[in-house]
Each structure stands twice: as C-alpha cells, then as structure tokens.
XYZ file of C-alpha atoms in Angstrom:
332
model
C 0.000 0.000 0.000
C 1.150 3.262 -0.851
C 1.679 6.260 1.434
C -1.282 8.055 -0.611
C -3.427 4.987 -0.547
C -2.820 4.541 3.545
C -3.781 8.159 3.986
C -6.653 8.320 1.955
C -7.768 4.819 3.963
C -7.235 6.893 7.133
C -9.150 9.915 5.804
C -12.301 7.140 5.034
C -12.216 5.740 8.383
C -12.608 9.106 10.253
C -15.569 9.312 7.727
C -17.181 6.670 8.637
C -16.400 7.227 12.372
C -17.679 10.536 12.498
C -20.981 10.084 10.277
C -21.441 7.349 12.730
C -21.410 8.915 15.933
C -23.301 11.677 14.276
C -26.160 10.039 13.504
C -26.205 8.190 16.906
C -26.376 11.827 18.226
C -29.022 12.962 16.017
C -31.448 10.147 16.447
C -30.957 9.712 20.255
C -28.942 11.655 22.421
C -31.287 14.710 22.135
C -33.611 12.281 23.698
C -30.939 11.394 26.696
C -31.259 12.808 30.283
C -28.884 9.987 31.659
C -26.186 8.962 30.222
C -25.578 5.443 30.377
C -22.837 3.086 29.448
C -21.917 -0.400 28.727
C -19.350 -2.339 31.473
C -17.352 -4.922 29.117
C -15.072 -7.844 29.277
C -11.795 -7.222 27.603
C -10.077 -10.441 28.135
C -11.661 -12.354 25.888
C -10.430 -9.791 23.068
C -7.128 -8.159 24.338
C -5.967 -10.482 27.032
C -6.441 -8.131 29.121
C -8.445 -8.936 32.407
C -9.873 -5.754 32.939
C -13.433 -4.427 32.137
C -14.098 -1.604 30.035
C -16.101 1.408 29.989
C -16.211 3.319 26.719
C -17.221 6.750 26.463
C -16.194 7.429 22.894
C -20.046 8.249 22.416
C -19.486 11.588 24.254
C -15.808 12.205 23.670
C -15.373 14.981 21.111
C -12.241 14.168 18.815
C -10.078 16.968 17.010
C -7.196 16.463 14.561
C -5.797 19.350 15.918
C -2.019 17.948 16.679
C -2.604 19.050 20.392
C -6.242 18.120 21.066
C -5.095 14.725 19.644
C -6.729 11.981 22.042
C -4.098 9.313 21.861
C 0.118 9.489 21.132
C 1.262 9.446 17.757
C 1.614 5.240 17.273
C 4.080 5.129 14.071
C 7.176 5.035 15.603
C 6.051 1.788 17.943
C 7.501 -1.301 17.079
C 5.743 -3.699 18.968
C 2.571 -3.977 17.340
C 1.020 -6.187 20.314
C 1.270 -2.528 21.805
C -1.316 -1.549 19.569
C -4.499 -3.648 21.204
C -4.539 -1.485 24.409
C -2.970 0.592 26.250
C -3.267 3.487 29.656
C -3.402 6.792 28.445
C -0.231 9.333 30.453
C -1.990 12.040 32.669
C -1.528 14.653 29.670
C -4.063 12.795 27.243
C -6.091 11.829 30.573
C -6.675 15.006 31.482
C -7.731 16.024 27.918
C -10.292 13.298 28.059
C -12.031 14.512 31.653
C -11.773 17.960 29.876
C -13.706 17.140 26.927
C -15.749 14.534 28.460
C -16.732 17.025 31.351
C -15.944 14.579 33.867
C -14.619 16.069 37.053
C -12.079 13.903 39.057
C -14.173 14.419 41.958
C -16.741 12.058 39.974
C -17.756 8.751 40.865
C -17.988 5.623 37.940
C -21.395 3.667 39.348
C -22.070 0.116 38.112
C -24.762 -1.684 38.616
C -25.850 -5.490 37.443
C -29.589 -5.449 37.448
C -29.240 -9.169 37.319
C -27.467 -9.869 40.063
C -28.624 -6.522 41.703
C -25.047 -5.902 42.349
C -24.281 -2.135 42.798
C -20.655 -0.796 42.718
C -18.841 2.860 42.568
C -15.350 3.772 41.980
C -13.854 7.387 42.015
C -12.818 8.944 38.863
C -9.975 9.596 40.579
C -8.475 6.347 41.047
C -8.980 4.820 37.213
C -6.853 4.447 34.703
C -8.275 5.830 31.490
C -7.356 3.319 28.478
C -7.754 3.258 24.738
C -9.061 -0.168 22.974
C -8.650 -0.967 19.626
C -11.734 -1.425 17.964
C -13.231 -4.660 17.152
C -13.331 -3.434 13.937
C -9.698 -2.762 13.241
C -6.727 -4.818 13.821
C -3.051 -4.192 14.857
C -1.829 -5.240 11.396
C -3.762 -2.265 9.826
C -1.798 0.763 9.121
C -2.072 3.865 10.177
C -4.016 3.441 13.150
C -5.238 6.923 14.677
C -7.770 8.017 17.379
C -11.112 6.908 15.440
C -9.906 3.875 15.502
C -10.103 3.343 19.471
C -12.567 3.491 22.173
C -11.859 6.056 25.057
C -12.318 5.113 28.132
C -12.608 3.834 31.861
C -10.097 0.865 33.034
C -11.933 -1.043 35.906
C -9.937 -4.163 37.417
C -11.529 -7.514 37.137
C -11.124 -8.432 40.649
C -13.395 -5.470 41.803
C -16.190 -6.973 39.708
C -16.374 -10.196 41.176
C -20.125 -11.015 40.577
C -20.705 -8.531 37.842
C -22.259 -9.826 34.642
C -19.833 -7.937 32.431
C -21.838 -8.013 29.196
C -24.751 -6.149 29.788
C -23.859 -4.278 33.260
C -24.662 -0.020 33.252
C -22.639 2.368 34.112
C -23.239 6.046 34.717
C -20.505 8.700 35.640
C -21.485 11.173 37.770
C -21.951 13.045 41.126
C -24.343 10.853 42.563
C -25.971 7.102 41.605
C -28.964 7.120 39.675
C -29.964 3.488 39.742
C -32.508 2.083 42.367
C -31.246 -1.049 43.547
C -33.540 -4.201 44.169
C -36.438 -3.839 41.773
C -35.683 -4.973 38.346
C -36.661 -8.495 37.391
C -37.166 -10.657 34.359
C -40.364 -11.090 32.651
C -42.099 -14.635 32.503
C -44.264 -14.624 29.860
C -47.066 -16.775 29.657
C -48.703 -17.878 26.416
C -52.318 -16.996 25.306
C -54.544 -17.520 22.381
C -54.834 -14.748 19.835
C -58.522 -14.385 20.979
C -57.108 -13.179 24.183
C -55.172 -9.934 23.067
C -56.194 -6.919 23.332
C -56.646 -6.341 19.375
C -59.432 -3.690 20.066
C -56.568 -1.437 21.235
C -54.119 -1.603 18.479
C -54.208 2.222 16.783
C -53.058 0.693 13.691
C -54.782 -2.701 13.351
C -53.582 -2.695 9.431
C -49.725 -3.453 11.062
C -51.163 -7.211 11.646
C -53.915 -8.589 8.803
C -51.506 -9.689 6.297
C -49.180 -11.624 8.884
C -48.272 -15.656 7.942
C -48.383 -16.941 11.507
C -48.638 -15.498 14.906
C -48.282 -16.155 18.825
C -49.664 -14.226 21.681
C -48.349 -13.266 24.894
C -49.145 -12.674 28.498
C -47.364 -10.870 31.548
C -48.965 -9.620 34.351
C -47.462 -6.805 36.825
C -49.231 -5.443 39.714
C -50.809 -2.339 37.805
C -50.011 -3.535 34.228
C -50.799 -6.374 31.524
C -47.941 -6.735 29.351
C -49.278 -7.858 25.366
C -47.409 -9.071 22.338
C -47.745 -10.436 19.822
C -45.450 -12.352 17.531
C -45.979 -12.211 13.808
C -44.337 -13.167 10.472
C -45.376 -10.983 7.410
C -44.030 -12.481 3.903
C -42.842 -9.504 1.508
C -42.046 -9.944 -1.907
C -40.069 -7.312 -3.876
C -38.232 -7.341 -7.503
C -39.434 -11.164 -7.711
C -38.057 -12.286 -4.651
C -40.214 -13.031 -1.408
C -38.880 -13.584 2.225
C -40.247 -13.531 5.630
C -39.851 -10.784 8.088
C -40.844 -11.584 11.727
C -42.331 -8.545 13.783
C -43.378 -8.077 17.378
C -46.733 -5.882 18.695
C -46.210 -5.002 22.153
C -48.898 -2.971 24.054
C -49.138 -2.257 27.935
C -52.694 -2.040 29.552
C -52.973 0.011 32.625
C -55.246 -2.315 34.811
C -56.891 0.738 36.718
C -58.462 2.187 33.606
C -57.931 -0.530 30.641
C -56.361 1.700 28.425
C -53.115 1.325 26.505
C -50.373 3.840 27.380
C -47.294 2.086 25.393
C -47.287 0.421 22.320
C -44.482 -0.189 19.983
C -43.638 -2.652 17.321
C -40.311 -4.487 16.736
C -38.856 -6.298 13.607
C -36.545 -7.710 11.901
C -34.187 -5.271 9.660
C -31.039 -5.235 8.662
C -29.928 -3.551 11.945
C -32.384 -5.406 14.097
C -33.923 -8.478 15.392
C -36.975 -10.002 17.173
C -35.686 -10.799 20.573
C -36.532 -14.316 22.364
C -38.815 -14.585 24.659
C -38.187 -16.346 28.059
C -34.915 -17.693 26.883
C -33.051 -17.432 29.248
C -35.640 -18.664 31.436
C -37.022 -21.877 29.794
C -32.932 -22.377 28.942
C -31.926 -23.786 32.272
C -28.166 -23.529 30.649
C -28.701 -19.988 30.085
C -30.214 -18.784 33.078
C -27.861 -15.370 32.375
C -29.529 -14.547 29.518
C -32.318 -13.127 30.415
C -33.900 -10.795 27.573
C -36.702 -8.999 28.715
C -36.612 -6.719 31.770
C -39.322 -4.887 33.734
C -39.262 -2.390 36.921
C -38.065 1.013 38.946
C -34.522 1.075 37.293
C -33.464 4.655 38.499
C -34.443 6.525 41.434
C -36.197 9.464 40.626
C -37.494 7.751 37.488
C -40.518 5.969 36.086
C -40.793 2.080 35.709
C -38.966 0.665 32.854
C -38.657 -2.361 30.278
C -36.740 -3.247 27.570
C -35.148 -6.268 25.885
C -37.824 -6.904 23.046
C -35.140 -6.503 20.148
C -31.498 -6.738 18.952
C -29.671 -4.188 17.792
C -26.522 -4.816 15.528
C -26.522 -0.846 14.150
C -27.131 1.496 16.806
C -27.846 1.056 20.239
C -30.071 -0.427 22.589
C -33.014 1.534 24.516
C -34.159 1.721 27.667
C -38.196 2.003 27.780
C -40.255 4.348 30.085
C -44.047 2.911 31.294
C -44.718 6.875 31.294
C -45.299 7.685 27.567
C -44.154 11.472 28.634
C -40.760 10.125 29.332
C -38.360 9.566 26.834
C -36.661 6.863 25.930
C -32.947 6.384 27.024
C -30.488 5.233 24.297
C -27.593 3.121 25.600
C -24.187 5.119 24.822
C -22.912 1.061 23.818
C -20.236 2.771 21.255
C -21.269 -0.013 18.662
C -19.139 1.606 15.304
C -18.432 -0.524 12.494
C-alpha cells in the first residue's frame, strides 16, 4: 500500500467514524437525560483482564495535533502494543476535559441481574484506549477513530458482575434504584385473548403468515405481544420478516399507554422470549426486563429486540418520558 493509498484509507475511516457517531447523536442523544454506558469484558479480546467502559459516544475528537486523544503510534515497534494501552496524565486530562468529567466524579455500576451495585472514584482509574473490534493491529495507520476512550476497571473489583450487559453512569451521585428490576415470565395466550381492540393501527397485523400471543402480568399492568411473520415480496423475490406488537394495559383504567412494534431489519432483530428462562443452561440470559430502574425515574422495560446498528433503549411505562439510548459505542 502506498503512502497516498494509507492516507486516503485513514481519511475514510474518520468518515465513517464521524458520520457514525453523528447520527447516533441525532437520532438519540437529544432524547438522553442519563447517560448510560456499557461495562465490558476485555479479556476475551485483548488479554487483558480488565473491564471496560467506553465513552467514545461523548468524547469529542479533534485532529488538531494538540487536542489529539491518543500518542502518535508510528514510531512503535511492537505492534502487540497496539491492542490497548493506559493513556499518560496529559491525554487523561484532555479526556475529563472534553468529556466534562470532574475527578471528583464517581464511575457507578450496577448489574440489574445480580442486583449488584458498585462505585469507583474517577480519581483512582486508569483511562485506556481499545482498539476497535473493527480494526486490527496489522492495519496501518491506526489513529484516534480507531479506538474506544475510556474507563479501566480491574476484574477483581467486579467479582459477581455480569460484564456483558452491566450499566454504568458517571457522575456526582448514583442514579440506579437497587432491588427492583426483574425478568419477565411470559405466559402464552390464544390470539382471541389480546387486546386487538386497542391496536391504533390494526392494518400493522392482517396480512401476517403466523402469529403467537403473549401474556405478563405486573401489579398495575398487563404486558401484550404479539409475535408475527409478514411475507414480503419485492423485484421477484419473497422472504419472511418476523415482527413483534407489544402494548401495555394500565389495569386501573384498561387503556393502553405504550405500544411499539419491533422487527426484523437489517440492523435489528426479534428478541426471544423467556430464553433465558425456559434455557436452564442460560439462566444469564435473560432478555426482557421490567421495573423502577433509576431513582427518581418511572418504571422501565426493555429487551424486546437486537440491535446490531445502533444502540439499545431503555423504555419508560410513562409515555411522557423519553426513551434512554444506551451510549454502547457499537461503530463498524
């Protein structure tokens, strides 16, 4: 590869970085009031036993040669280097700056599964940058869009965390309420049992192939969905497309405050239901979630799709409130 080629390469990937991160911005971080993160597991990746907190998401990068957010990497030899590595105090500080974290700040995790709460002062961390799944050591040049930016957390202060789908929030104070999230049982119905007089649109669901109804019941609520495939055809070609109706009943009243549909796209897919629960060698895997997840908050669920492009959202039973997208970093 030429020296042209490699810097025209570069100039594509900080492209596609920035149009990504963009776009997260514009379609859900006006929305956010907290910002949350994802805890991961570097290990498996880097060989590193250390969890990981990006905050790429709301790190703003410059190519200004002193507002860089990582060294200059050309002149390392040792390309194993490359994976991961602490950030000195200069480009630390440059990250709290930009990030507007304070040092006086505390990291809070919390594992709604194993209601396990945690904190750890700013302070004390090491911040870190990881190279992107997306990338590899071999490529060259690597620059700052291709790492995440963010908190190192040692492994042995996590003992207990699930480290794949664990929240973490950065701040003054901990939002999360500790000991009233659990995971939704669902029950099976017949389709003469849901609600179909409340669906607004009830065009979504007369054309579907096949379809299974739902049931969970919460103390004030009656959780709904139901599970259809719709067969599309276009330029000669046909293929299924599986979709989800979910609508919440407030028992008080009988009328539907939330409904929302899920499908299949190319960035997203039907989540399972009960998996983890009729799995009994998957009992971690737990998809759907309901209850009071922060403090001064309304009850939440979420779990009803996967997301490949984007990120992940956090659902309010308050229709006023709006949804919280999960800062999860997830750039290809």
């Amino acid at each position: 590869m030429t020296a042209e080629q490699a810097k025209h390469r570069q100039k594509m990937k900080r492209i596609i970085v920035i149009f990504n991160l963009m776009l997260y911005t514009l379609t859900s971080c006006s929305a956010q009031s907290i910002d949350l993160f994802y805890l991961v597991d570097l290990e498996e990746n880097t060989g590193y036993k250390v969890g990981f907190i990006s905050l790429s998401n709301i790190y703003p990068l410059s190519e200004h040669p002193d507002s860089l957010a990582i060294p200059n990497l050309d002149t390392i030899e040792n390309k194993n280097l490359l994976q991961y590595f602490k950030l000195t105090e200069e480009y630390r500080k440059r990250f709290l700056t930009k990030s507007k974290i304070s040092e006086a700040d505390s990291v809070f995790i919390y594992d709604y599964s194993s209601d396990i709460l945690r904190s750890f002062a700013v302070k004390n961390l090491n911040v870190a940058a990881s190279l992107s799944i997306y990338r590899d050591i071999n490529e060259y040049p690597l620059g700052q869009y291709d790492y995440q930016i963010g908190f190192e957390i040692n492994k042995k202060q996590l003992s207990g965390i699930m480290q794949y789908g664990a929240l973490a929030f950065v701040g003054k104070s901990n939002p999360f309420q500790k000991g009233q999230m659990k995971p939704i049982v669902w029950s099976k119905i017949t389709s003469k049992e849901f609600p179909n007089n409340k669906i607004s649109k009830p065009n979504l669901i007369q054309k579907s192939k096949s379809e299974n109804s739902y049931l969970y019941n919460s103390d004030n609520y009656d959780y709904f969905v139901k599970d259809y495939t719709i067969t599309i055809q276009d330029n000669g070609y046909e293929y299924d497309i599986k979709k989800r109706l979910l609508i919440v009943i407030n028992k008080r009243n009988g009328k539907a405050i939330i409904e929302r549909l899920f499908s299949d796209s190319e960035g997203t897919s039907v989540a399972p239901l009960n998996f983890g629960i009729d799995n009994s060698s998957q009992t971690d895997l737990k998809e759907q979630w309901i209850g009071k997840l922060f403090k001064d908050k309304p009850e939440v669920f979420f779990g009803f799709e996967w997301v490949s492009f984007g990120c992940p959202n956090i659902i309010f039973l308050n229709s006023k409130e709006k949804d919280i997208y999960i800062n999860c970093d997830n750039r290809h």
